[in-house]
GROMACS .gro file of C-alpha atoms in nm:
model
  239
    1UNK     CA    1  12.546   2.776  12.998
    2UNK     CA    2  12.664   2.987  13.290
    3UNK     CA    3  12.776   2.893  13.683
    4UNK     CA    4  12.592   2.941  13.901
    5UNK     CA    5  12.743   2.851  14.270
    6UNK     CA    6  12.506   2.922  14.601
    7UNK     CA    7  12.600   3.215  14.826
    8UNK     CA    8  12.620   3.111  15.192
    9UNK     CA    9  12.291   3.326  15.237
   10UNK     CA   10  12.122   3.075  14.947
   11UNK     CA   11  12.290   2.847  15.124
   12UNK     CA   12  12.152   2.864  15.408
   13UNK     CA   13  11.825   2.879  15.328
   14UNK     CA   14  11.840   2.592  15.103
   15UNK     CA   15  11.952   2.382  15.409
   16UNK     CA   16  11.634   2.519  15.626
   17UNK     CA   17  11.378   2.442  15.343
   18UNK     CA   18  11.567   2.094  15.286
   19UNK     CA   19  11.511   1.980  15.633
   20UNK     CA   20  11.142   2.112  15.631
   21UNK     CA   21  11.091   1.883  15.349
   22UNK     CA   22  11.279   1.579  15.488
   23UNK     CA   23  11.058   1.600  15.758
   24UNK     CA   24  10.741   1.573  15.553
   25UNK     CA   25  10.865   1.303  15.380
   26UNK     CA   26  10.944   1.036  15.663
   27UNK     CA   27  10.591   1.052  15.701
   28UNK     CA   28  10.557   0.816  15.404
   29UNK     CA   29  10.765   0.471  15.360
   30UNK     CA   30  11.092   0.509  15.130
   31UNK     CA   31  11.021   0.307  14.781
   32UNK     CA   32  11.217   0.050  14.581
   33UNK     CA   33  11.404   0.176  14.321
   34UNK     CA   34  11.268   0.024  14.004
   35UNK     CA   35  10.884   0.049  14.158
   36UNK     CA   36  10.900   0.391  14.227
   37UNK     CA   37  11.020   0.485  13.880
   38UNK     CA   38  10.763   0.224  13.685
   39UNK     CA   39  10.462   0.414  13.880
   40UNK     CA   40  10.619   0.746  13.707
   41UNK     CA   41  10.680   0.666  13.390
   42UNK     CA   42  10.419   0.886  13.236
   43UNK     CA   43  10.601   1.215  13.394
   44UNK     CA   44  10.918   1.072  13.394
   45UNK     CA   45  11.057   1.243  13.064
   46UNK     CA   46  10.832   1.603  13.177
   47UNK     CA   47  10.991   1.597  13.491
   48UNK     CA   48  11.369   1.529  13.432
   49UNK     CA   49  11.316   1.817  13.103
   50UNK     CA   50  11.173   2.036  13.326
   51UNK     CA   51  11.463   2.008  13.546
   52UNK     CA   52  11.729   1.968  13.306
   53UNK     CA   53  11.645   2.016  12.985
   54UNK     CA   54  11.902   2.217  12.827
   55UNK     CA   55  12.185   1.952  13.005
   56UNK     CA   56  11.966   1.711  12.808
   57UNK     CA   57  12.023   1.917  12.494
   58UNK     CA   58  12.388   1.955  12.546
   59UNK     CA   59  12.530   1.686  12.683
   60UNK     CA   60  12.664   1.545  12.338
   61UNK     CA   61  12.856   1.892  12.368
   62UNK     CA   62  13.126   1.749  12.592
   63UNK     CA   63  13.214   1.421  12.396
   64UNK     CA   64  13.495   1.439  12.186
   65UNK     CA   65  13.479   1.402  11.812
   66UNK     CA   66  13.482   1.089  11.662
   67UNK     CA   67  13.272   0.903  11.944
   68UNK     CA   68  13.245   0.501  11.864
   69UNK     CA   69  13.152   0.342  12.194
   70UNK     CA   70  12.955   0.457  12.460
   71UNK     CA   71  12.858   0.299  12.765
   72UNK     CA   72  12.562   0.470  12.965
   73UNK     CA   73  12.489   0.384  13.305
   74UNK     CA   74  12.101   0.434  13.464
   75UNK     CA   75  12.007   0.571  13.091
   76UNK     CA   76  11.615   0.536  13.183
   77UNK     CA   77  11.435   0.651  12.896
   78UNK     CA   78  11.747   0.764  12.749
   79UNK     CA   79  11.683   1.116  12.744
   80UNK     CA   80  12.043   1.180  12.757
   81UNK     CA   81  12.097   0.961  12.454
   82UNK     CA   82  11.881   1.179  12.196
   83UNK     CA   83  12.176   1.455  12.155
   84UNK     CA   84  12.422   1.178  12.170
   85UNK     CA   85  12.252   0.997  11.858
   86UNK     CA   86  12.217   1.339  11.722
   87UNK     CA   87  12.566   1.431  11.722
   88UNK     CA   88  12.711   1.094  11.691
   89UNK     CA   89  12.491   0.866  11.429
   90UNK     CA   90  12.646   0.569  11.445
   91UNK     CA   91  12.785   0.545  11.774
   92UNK     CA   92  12.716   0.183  11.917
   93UNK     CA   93  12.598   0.283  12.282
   94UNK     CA   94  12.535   0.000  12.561
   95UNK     CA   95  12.243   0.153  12.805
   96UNK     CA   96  12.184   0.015  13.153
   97UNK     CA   97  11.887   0.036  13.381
   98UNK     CA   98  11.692  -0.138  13.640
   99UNK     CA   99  11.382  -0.073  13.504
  100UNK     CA  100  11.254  -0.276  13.219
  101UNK     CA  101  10.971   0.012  13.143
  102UNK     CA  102  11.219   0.297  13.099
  103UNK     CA  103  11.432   0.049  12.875
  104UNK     CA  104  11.129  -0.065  12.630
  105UNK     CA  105  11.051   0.333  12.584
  106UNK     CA  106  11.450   0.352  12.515
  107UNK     CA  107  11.430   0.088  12.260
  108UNK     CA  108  11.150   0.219  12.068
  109UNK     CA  109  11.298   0.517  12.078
  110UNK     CA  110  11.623   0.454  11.949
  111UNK     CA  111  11.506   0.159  11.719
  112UNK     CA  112  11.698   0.272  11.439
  113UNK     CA  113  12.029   0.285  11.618
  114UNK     CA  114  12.314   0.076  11.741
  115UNK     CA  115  12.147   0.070  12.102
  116UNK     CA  116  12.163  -0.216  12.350
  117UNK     CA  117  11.953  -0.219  12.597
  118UNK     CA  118  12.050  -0.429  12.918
  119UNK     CA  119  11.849  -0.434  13.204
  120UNK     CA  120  12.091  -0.528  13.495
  121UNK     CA  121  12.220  -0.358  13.840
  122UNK     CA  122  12.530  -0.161  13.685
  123UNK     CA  123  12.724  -0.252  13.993
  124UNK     CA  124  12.671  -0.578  13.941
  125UNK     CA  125  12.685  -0.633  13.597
  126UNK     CA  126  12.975  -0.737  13.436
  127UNK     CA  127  13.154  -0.484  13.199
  128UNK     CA  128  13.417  -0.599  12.975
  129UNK     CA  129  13.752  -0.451  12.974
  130UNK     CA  130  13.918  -0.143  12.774
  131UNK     CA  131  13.582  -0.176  12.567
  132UNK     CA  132  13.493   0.172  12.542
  133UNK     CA  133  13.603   0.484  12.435
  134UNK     CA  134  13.365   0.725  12.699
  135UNK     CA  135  13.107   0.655  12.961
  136UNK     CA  136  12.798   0.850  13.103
  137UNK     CA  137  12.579   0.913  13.394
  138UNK     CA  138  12.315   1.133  13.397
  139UNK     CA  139  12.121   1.217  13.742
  140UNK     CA  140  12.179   0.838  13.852
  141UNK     CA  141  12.423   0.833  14.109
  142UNK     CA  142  12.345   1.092  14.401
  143UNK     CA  143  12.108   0.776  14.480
  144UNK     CA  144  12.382   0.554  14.661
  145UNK     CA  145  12.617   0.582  14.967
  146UNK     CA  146  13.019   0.656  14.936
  147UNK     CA  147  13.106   0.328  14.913
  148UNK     CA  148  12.892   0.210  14.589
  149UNK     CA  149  13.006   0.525  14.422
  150UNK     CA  150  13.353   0.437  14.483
  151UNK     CA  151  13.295   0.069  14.348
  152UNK     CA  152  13.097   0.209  13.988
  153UNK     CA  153  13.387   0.433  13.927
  154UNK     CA  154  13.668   0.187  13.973
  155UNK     CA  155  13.425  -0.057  13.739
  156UNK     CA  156  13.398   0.272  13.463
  157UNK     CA  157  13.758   0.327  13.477
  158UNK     CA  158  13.808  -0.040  13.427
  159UNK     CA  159  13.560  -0.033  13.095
  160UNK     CA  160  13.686   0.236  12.944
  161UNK     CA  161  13.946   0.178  12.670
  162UNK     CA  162  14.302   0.384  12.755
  163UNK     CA  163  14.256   0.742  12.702
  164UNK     CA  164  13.894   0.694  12.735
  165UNK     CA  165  13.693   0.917  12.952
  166UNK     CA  166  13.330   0.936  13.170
  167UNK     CA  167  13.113   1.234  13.186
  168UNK     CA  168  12.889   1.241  13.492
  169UNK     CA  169  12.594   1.485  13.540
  170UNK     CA  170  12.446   1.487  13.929
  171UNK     CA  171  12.341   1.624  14.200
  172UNK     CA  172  12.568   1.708  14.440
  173UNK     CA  173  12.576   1.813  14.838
  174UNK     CA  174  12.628   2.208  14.863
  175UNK     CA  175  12.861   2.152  15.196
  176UNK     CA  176  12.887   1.845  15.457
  177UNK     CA  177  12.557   1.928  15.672
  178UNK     CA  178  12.328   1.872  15.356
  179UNK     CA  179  12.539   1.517  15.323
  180UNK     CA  180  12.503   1.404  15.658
  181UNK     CA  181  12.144   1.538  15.685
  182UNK     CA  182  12.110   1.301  15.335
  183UNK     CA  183  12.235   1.037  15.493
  184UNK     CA  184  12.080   1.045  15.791
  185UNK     CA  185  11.710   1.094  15.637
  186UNK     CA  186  11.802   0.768  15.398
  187UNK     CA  187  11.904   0.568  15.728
  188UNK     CA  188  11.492   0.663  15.870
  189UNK     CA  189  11.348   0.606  15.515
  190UNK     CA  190  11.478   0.267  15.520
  191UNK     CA  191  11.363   0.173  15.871
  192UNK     CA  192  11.045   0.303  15.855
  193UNK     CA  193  11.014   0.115  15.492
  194UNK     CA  194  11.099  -0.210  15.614
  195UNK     CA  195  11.344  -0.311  15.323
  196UNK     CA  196  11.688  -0.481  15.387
  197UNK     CA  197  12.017  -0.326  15.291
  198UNK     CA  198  12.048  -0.458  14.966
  199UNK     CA  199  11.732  -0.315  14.814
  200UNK     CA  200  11.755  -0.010  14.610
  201UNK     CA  201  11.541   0.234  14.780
  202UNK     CA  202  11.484   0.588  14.602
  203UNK     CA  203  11.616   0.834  14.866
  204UNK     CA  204  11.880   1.084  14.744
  205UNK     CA  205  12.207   1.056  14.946
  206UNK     CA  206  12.457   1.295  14.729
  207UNK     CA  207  12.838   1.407  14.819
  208UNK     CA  208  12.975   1.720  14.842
  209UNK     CA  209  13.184   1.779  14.487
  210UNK     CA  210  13.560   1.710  14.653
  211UNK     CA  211  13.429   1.398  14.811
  212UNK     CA  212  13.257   1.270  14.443
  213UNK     CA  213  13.540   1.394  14.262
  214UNK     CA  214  13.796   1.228  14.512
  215UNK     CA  215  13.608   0.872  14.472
  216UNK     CA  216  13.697   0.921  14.095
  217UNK     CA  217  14.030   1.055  14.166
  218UNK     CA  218  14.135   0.730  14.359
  219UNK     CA  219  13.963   0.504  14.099
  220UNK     CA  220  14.253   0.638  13.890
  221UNK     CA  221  14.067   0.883  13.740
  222UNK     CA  222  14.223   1.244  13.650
  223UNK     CA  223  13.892   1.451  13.747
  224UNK     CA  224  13.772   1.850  13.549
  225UNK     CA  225  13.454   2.027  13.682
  226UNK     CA  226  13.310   2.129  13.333
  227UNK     CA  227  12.965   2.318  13.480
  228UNK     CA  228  12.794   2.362  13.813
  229UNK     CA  229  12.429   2.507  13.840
  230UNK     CA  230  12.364   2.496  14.251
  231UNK     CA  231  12.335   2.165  14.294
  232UNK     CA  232  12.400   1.995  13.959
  233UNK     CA  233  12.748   1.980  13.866
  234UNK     CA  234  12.925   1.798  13.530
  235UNK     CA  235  13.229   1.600  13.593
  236UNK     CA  236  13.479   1.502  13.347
  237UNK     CA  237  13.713   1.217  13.427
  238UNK     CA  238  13.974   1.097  13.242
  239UNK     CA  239  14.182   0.772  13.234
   0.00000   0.00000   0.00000
């Protein structure tokens, strides 16, 4: 897979057809989290693959040999976790999701493996020390603000057993107009949807790479930028 990083032209026409689509959207209500996936679920899979497929096919790529115990945080369907149990047979692999649809097509999927399925807010839930030996996130995060980032990778660096490490695929901000434009646009979703603060809501609200990778940084993480497409960039953080 080869880099590709924006030129400030591409730039800056990304920005101008950003806002043009913010602005259609805060015509419509935001949506909670777990709703707005369950209506999907039938193009949920098509979608992501469309988007990232050939992430999806080689994820499993940046694990280190001899995998045991992987925790997976906002796994979904788990389309992350087919190369994983590819590559890795009998890794036992906790996945985490908010949505009990996504998790029942995870289950049958991975029936056969050592897959538990837990359907619990990851910030909330509570992960047991030094327990395993890498961590994921796939396309999850860029959904919360700066401050529940920070607290999920303090939590992952507390999980993971020493030496352990946490691979994170996600979108990130291409410079800080398109996060504060984010932001803002979340802020009006919100309003206009009614729901309190501590609803989920699906509205994107990504960092720029050095602010993600310093919220991992001062979690105690040391932090490698493996691949960046654009927007979509894979972290590796190690403890």
């Amino acid at each position: 897979m080869e880099n590709k990083i924006r030129t400030p032209e591409e730039i800056k026409t990304y920005l101008a057809d950003l806002k043009s689509w913010m602005a259609e959207q805060q015509q419509k209500p935001a949506e909670e989290m777990a709703a707005f996936f369950a209506s999907r679920l039938g193009t949920y899979e098509d979608v992501h693959l469309g988007n990232w497929g050939e992430l999806y096919a080689h994820i499993a790529d940046f694990f280190d040999d001899g995998l045991e115990t992987l925790l997976d945080i906002g796994c979904g369907t788990g389309l992350e976790l087919e190369a994983i149990f590819r590559r890795f047979p009998k890794a036992k692999v906790m996945g985490i999701d908010l949505s009990a649809d996504m998790l029942a097509m995870a289950r049958a999927k991975f029936a056969g493996c050592a897959f538990q399925a837990v359907e619990a807010d990851y910030f909330l839930y509570p992960f047991p020390a030094g327990a395993f030996d890498a961590a994921l996130s796939f396309e999850t995060l860029h959904h919360f603000p700066y401050e529940k980032k920070g607290l999920i990778y303090e939590k992952l660096f507390h999980t993971l057993k020493n030496g352990g490490y946490y691979i994170e695929c996600d979108y990130v901000a291409c410079c800080k107009e398109e996060e504060v434009l984010c932001r803002e646009h979340c802020r009006k979703m919100r309003e206009k949807s009614g729901l309190p603060e501590d609803v989920f809501i699906h509205v994107d609200t990504p960092l720029t790479l050095e602010r993600q990778q310093e919220l991992m940084e001062r979690a105690g993480f040391r932090v490698k930028v493996l691949y960046q497409n654009c927007g979509t960039v894979l972290f590796r953080a190690e403890k």
